[in-house]
mmCIF file with all atom_site columns, N, CA and C in Angstrom:
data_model
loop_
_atom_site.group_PDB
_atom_site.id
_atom_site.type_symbol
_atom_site.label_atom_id
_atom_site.label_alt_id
_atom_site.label_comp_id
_atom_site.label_asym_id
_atom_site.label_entity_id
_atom_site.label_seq_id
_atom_site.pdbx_PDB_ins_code
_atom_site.Cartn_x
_atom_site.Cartn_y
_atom_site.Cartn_z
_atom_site.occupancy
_atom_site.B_iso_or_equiv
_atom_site.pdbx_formal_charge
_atom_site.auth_seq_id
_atom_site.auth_comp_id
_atom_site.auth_asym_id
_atom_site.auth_atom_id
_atom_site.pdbx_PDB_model_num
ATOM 1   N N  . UNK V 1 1  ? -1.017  8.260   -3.151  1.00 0.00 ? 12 UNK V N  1
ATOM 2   C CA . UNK V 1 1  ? -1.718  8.952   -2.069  1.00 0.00 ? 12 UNK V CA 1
ATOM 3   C C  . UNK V 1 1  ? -3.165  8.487   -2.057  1.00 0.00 ? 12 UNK V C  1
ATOM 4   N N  . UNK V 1 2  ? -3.949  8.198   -0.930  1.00 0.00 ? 13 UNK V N  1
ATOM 5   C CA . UNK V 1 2  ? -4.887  7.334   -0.958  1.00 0.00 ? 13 UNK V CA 1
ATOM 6   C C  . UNK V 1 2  ? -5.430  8.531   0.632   1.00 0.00 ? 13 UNK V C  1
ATOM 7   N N  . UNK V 1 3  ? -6.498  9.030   0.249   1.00 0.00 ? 14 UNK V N  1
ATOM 8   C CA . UNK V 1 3  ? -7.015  10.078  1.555   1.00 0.00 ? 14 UNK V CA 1
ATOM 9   C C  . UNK V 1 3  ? -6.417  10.608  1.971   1.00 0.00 ? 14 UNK V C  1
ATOM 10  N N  . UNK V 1 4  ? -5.448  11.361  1.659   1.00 0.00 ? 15 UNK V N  1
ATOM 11  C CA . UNK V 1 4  ? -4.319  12.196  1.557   1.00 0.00 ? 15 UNK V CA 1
ATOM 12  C C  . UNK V 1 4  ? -3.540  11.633  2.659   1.00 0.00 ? 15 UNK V C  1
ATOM 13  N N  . UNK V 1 5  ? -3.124  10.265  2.808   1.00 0.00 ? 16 UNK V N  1
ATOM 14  C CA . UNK V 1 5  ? -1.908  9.658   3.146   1.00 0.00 ? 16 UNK V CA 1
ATOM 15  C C  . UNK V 1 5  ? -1.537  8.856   1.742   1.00 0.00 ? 16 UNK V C  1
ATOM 16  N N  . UNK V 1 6  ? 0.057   9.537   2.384   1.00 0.00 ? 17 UNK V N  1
ATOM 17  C CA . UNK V 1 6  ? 1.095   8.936   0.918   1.00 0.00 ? 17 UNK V CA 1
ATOM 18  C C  . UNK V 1 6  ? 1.623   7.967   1.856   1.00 0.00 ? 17 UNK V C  1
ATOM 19  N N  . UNK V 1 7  ? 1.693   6.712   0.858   1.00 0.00 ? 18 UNK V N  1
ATOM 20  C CA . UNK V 1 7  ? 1.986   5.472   1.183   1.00 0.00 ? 18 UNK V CA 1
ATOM 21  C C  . UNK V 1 7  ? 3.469   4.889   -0.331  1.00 0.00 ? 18 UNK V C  1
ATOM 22  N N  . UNK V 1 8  ? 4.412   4.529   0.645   1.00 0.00 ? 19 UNK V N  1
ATOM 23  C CA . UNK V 1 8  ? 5.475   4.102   -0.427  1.00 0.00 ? 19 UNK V CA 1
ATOM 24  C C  . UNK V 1 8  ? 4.872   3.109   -1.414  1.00 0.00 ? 19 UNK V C  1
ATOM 25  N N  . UNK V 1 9  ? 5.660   2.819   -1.963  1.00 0.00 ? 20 UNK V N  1
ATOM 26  C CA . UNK V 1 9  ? 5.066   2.212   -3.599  1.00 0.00 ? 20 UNK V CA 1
ATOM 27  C C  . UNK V 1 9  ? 5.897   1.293   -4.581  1.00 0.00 ? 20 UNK V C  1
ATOM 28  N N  . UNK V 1 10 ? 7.125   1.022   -3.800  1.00 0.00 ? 21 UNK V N  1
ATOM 29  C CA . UNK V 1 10 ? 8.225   0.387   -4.094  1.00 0.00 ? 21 UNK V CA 1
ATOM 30  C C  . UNK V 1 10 ? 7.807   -1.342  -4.121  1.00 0.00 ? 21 UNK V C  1
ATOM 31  N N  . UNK V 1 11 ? 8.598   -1.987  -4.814  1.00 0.00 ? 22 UNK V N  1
ATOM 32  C CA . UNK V 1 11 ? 7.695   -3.791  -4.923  1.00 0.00 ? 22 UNK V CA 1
ATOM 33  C C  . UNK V 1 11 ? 8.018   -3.799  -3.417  1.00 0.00 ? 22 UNK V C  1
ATOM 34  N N  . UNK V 1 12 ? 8.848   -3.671  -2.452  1.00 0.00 ? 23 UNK V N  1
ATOM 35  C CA . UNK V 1 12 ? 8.817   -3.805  -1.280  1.00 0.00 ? 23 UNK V CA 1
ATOM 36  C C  . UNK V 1 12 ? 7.420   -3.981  -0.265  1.00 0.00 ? 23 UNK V C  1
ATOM 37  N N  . UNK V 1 13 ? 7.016   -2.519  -0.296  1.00 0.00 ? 24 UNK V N  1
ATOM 38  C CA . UNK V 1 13 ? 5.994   -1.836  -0.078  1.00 0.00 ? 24 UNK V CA 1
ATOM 39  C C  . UNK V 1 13 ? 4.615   -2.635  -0.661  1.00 0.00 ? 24 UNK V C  1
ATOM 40  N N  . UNK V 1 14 ? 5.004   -3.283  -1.920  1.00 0.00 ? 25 UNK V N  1
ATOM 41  C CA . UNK V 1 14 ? 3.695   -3.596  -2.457  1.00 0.00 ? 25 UNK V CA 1
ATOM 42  C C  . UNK V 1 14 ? 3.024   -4.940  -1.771  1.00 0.00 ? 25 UNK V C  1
ATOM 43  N N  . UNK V 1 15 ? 4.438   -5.798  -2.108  1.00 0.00 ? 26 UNK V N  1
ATOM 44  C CA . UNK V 1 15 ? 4.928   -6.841  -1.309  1.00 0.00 ? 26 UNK V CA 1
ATOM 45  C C  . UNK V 1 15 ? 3.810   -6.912  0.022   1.00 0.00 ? 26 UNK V C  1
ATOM 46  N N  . UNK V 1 16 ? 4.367   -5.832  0.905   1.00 0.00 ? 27 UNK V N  1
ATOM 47  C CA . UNK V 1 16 ? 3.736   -5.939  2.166   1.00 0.00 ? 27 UNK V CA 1
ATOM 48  C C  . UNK V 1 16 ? 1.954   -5.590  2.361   1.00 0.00 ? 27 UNK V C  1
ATOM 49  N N  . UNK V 1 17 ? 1.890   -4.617  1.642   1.00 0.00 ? 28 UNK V N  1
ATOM 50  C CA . UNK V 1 17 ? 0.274   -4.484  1.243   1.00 0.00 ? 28 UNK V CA 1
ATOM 51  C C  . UNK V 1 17 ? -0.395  -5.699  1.135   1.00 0.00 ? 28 UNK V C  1
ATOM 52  N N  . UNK V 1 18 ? -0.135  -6.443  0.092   1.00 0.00 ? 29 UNK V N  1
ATOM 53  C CA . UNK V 1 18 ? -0.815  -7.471  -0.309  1.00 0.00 ? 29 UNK V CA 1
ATOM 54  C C  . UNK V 1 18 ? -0.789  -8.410  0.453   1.00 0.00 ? 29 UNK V C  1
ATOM 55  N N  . UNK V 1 19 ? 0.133   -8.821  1.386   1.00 0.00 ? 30 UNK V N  1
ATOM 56  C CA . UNK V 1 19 ? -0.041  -9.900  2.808   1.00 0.00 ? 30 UNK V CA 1
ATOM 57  C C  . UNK V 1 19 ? -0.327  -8.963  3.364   1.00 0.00 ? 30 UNK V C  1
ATOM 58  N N  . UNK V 1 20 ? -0.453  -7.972  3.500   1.00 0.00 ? 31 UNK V N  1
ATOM 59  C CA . UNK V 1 20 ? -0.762  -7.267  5.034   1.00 0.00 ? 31 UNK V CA 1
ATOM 60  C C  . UNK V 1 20 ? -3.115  -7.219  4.611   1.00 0.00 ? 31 UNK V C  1
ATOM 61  N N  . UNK V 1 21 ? -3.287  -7.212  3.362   1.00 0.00 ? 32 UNK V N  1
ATOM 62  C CA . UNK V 1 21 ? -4.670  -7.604  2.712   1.00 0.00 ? 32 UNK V CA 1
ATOM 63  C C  . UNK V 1 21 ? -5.144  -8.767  2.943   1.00 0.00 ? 32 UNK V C  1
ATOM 64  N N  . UNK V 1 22 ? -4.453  -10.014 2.366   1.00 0.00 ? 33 UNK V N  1
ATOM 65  C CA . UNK V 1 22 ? -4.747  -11.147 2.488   1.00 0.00 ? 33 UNK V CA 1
ATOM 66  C C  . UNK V 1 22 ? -4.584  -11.370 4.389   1.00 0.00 ? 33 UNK V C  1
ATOM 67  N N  . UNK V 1 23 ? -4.308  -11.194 5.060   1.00 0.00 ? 34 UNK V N  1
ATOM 68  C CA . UNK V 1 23 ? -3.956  -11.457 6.575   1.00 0.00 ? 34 UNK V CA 1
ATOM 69  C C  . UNK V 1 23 ? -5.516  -10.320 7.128   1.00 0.00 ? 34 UNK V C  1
ATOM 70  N N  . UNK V 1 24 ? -5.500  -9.375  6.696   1.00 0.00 ? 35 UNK V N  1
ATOM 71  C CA . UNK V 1 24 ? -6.767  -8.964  7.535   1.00 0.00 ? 35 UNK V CA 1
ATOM 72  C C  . UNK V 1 24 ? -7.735  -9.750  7.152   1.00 0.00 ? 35 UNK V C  1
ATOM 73  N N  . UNK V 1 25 ? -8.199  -10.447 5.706   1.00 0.00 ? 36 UNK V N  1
ATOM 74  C CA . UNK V 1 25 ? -9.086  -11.072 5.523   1.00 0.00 ? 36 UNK V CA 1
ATOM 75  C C  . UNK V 1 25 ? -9.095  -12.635 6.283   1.00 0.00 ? 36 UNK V C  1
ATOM 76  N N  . UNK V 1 26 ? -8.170  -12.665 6.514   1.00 0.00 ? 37 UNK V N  1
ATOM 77  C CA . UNK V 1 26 ? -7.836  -14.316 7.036   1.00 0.00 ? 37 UNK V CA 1
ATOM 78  C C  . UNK V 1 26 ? -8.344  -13.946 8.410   1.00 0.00 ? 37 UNK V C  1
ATOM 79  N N  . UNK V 1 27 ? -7.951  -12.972 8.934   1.00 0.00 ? 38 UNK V N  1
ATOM 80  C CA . UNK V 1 27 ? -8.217  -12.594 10.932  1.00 0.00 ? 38 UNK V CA 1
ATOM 81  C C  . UNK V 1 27 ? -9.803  -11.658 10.817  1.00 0.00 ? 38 UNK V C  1
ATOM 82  N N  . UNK V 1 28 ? -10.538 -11.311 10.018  1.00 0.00 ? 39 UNK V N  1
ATOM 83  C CA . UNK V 1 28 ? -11.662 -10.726 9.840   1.00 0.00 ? 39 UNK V CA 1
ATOM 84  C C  . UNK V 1 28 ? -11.629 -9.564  9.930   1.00 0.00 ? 39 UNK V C  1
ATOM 85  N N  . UNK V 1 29 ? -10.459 -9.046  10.026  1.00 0.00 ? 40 UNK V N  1
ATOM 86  C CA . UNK V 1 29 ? -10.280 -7.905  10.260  1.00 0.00 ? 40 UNK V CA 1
ATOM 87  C C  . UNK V 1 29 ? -10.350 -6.484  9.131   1.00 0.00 ? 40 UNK V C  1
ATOM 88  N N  . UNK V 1 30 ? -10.685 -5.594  9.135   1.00 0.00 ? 41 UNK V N  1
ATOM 89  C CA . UNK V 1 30 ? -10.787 -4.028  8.210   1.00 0.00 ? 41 UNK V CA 1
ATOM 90  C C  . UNK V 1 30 ? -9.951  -3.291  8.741   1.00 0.00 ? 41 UNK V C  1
ATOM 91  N N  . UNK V 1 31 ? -9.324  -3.045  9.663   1.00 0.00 ? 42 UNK V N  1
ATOM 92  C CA . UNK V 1 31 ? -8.243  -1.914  9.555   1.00 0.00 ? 42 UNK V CA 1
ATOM 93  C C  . UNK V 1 31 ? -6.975  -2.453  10.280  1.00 0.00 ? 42 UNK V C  1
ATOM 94  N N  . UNK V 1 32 ? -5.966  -1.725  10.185  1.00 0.00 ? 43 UNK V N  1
ATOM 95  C CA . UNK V 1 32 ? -4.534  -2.101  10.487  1.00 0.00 ? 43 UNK V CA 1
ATOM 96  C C  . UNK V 1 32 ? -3.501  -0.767  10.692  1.00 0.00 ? 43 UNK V C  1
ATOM 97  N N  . UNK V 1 33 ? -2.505  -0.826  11.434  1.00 0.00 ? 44 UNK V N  1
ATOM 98  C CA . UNK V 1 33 ? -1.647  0.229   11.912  1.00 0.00 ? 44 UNK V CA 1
ATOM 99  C C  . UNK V 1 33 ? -0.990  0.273   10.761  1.00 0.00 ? 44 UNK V C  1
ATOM 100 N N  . UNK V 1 34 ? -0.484  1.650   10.099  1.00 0.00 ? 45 UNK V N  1
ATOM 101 C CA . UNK V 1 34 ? 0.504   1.354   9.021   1.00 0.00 ? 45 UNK V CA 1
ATOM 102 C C  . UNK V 1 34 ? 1.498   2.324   8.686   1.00 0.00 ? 45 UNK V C  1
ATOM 103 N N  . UNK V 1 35 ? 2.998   2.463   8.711   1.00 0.00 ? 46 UNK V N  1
ATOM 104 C CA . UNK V 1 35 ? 3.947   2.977   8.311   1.00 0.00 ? 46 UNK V CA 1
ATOM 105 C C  . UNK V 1 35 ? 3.703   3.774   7.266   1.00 0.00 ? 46 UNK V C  1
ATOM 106 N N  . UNK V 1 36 ? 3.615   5.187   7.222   1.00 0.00 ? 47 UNK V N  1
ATOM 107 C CA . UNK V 1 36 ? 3.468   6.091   6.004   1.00 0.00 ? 47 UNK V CA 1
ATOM 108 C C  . UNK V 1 36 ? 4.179   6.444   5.148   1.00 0.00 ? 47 UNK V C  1
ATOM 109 N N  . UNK V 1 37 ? 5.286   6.652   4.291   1.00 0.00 ? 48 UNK V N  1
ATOM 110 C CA . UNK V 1 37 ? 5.912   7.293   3.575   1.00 0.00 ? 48 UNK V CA 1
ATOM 111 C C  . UNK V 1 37 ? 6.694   8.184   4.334   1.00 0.00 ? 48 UNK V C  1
ATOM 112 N N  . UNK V 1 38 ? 5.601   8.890   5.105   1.00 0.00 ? 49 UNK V N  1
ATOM 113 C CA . UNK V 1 38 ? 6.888   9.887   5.837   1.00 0.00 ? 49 UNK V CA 1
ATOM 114 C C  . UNK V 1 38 ? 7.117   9.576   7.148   1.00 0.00 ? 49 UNK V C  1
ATOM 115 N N  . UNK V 1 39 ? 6.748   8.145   7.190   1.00 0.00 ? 50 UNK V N  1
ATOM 116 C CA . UNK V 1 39 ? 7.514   6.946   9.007   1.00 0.00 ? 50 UNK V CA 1
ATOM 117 C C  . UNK V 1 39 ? 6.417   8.079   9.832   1.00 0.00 ? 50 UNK V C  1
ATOM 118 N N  . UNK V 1 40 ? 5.091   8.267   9.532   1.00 0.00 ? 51 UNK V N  1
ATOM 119 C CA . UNK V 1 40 ? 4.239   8.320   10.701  1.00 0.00 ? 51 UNK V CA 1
ATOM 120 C C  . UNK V 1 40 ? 3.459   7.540   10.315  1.00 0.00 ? 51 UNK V C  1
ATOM 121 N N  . UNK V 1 41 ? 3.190   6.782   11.459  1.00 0.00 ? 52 UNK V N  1
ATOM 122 C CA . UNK V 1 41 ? 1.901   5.290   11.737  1.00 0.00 ? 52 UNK V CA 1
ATOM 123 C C  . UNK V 1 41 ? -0.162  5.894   12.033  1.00 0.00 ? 52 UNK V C  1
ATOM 124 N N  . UNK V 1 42 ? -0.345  5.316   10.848  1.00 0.00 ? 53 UNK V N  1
ATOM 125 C CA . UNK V 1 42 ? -1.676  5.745   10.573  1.00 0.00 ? 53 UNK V CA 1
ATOM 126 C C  . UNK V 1 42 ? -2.522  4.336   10.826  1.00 0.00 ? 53 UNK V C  1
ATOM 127 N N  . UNK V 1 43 ? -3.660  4.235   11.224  1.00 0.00 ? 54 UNK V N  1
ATOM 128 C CA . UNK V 1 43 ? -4.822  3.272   11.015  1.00 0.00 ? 54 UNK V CA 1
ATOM 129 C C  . UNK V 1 43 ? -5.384  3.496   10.022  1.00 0.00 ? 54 UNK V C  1
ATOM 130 N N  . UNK V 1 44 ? -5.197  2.312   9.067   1.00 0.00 ? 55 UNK V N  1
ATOM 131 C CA . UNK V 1 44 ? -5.765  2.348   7.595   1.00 0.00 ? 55 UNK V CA 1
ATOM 132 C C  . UNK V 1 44 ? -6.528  0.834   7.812   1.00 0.00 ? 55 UNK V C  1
ATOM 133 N N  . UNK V 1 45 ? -7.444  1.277   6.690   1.00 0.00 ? 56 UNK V N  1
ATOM 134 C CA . UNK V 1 45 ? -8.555  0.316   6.355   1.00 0.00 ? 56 UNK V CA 1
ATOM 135 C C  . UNK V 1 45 ? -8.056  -0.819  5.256   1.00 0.00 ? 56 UNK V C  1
ATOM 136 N N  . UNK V 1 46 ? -8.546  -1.578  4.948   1.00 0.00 ? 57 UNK V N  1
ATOM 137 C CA . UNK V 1 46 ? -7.901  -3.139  4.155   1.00 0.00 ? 57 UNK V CA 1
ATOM 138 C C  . UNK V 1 46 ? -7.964  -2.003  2.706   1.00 0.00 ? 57 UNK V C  1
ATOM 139 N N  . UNK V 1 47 ? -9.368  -1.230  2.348   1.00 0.00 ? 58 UNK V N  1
ATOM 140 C CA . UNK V 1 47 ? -9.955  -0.723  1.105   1.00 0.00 ? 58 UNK V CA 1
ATOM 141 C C  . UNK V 1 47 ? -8.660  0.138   0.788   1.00 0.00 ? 58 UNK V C  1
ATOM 142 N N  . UNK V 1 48 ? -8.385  1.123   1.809   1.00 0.00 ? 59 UNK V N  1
ATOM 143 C CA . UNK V 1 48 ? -7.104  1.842   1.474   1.00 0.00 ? 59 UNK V CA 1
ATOM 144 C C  . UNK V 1 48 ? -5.657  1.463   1.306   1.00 0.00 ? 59 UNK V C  1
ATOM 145 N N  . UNK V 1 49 ? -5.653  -0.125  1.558   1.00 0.00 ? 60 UNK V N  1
ATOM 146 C CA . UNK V 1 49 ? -4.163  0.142   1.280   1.00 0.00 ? 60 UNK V CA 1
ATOM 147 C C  . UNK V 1 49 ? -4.251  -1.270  0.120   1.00 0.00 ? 60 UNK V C  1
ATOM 148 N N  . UNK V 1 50 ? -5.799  -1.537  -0.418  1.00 0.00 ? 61 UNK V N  1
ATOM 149 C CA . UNK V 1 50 ? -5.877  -1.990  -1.512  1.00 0.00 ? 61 UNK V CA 1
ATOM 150 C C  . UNK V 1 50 ? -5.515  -1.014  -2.680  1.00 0.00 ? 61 UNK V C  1
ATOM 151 N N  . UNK V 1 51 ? -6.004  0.238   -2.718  1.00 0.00 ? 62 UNK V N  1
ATOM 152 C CA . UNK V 1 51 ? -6.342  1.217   -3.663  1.00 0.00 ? 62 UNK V CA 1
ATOM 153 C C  . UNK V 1 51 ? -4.406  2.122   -3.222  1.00 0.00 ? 62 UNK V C  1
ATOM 154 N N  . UNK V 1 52 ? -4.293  1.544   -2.648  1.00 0.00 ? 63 UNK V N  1
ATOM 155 C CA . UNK V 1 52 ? -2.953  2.465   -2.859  1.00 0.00 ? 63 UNK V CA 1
ATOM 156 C C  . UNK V 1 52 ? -1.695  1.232   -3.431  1.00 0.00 ? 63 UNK V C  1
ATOM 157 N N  . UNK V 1 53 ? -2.303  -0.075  -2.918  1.00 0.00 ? 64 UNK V N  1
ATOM 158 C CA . UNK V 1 53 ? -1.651  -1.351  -4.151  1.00 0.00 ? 64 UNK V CA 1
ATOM 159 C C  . UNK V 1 53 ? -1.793  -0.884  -5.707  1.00 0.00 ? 64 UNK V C  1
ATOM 160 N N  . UNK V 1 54 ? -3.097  -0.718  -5.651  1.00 0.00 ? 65 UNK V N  1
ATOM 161 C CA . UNK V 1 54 ? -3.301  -0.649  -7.008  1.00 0.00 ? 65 UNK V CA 1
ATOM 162 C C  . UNK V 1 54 ? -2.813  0.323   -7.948  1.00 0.00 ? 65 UNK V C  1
ATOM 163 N N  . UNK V 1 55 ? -2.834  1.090   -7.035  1.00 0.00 ? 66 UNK V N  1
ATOM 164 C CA . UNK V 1 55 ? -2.102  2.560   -7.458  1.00 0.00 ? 66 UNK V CA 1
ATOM 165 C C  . UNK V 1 55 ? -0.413  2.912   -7.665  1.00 0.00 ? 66 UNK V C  1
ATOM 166 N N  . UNK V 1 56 ? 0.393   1.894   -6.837  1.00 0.00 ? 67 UNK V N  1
ATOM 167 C CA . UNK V 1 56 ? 1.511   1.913   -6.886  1.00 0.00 ? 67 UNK V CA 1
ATOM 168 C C  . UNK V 1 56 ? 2.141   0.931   -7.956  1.00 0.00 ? 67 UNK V C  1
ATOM 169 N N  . UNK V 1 57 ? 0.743   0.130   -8.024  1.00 0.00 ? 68 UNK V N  1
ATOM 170 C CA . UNK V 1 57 ? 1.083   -1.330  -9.229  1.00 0.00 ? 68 UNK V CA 1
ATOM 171 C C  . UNK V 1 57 ? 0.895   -0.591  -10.877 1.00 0.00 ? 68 UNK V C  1
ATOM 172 N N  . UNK V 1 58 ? -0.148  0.485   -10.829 1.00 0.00 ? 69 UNK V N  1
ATOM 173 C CA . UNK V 1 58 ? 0.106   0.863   -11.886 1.00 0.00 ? 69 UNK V CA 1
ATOM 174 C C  . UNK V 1 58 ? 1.120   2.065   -12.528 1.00 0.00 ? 69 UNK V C  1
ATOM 175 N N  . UNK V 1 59 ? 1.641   2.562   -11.307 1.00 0.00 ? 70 UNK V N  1
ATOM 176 C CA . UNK V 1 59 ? 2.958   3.286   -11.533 1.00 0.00 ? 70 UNK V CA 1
ATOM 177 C C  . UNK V 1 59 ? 3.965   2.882   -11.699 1.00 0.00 ? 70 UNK V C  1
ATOM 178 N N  . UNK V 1 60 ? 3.958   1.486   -11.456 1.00 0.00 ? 71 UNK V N  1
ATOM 179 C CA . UNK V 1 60 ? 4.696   0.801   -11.626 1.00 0.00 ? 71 UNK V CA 1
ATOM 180 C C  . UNK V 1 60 ? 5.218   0.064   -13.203 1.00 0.00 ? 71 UNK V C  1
ATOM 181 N N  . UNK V 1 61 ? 3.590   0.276   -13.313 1.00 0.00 ? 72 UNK V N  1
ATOM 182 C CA . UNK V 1 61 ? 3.413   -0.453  -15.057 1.00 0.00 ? 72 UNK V CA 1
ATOM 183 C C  . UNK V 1 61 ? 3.750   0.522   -15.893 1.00 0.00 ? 72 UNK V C  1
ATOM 184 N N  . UNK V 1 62 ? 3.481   2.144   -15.551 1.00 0.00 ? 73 UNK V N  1
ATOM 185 C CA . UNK V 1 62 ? 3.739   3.083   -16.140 1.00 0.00 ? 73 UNK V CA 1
ATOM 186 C C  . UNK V 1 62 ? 5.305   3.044   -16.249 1.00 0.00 ? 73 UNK V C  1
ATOM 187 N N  . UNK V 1 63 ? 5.984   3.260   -15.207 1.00 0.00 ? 74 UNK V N  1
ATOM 188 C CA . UNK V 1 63 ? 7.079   3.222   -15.543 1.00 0.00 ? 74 UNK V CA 1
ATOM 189 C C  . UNK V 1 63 ? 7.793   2.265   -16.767 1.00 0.00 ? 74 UNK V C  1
ATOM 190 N N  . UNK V 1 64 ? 7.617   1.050   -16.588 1.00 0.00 ? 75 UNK V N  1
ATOM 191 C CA . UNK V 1 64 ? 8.592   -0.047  -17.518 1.00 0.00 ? 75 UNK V CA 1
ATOM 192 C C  . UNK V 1 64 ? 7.959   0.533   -18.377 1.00 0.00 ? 75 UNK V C  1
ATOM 193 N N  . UNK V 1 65 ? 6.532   1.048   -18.791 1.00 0.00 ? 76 UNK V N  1
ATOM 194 C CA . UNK V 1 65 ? 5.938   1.518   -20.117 1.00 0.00 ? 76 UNK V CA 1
ATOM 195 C C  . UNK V 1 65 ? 6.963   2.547   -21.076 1.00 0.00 ? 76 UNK V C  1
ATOM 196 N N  . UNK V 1 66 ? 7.010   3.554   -19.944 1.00 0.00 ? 77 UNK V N  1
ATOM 197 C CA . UNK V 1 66 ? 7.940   4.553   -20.324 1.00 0.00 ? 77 UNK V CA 1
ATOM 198 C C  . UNK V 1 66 ? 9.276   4.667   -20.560 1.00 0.00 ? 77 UNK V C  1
ATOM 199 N N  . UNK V 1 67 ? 9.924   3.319   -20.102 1.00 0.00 ? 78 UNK V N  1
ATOM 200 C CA . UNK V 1 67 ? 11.277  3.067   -20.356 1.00 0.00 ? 78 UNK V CA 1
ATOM 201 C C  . UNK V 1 67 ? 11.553  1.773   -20.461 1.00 0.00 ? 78 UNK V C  1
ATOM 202 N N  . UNK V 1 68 ? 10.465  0.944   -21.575 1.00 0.00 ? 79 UNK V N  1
ATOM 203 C CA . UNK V 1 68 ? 10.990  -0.342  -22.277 1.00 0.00 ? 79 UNK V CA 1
ATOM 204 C C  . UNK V 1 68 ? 11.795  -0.943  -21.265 1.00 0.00 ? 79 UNK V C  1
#
């Protein structure tokens, strides 16, 4: 959850973050339309759906942590 939009978090999801990051920086762009968790479309900023990468990458790490 990143400004109290929850954003999925699945490698799918992460997947798309990270080109959907690298592509605003390529077009100059800071914000972008984006699919929420609960399939309503929000305008999010590059910063927010960096910090919700990061956030899903380390739940991610948590997990295998927690189950070898």
């Amino acid at each position: 959850v990143v400004n109290g939009m929850q954003f999925d978090g699945d490698e799918t999801a992460q997947t798309r973050m990270a080109r959907a990051i690298v592509a605003l920086d390529a077009a100059g762009q800071t914000e972008t339309n984006w699919k929420l968790a609960d399939n309503q479309f929000a305008l999010v900023s590059k910063t927010q759906l960096a910090q919700a990468l990061a956030l899903a990458g380390q739940a991610q790490t948590d997990i295998w942590i927690a189950h070898g």
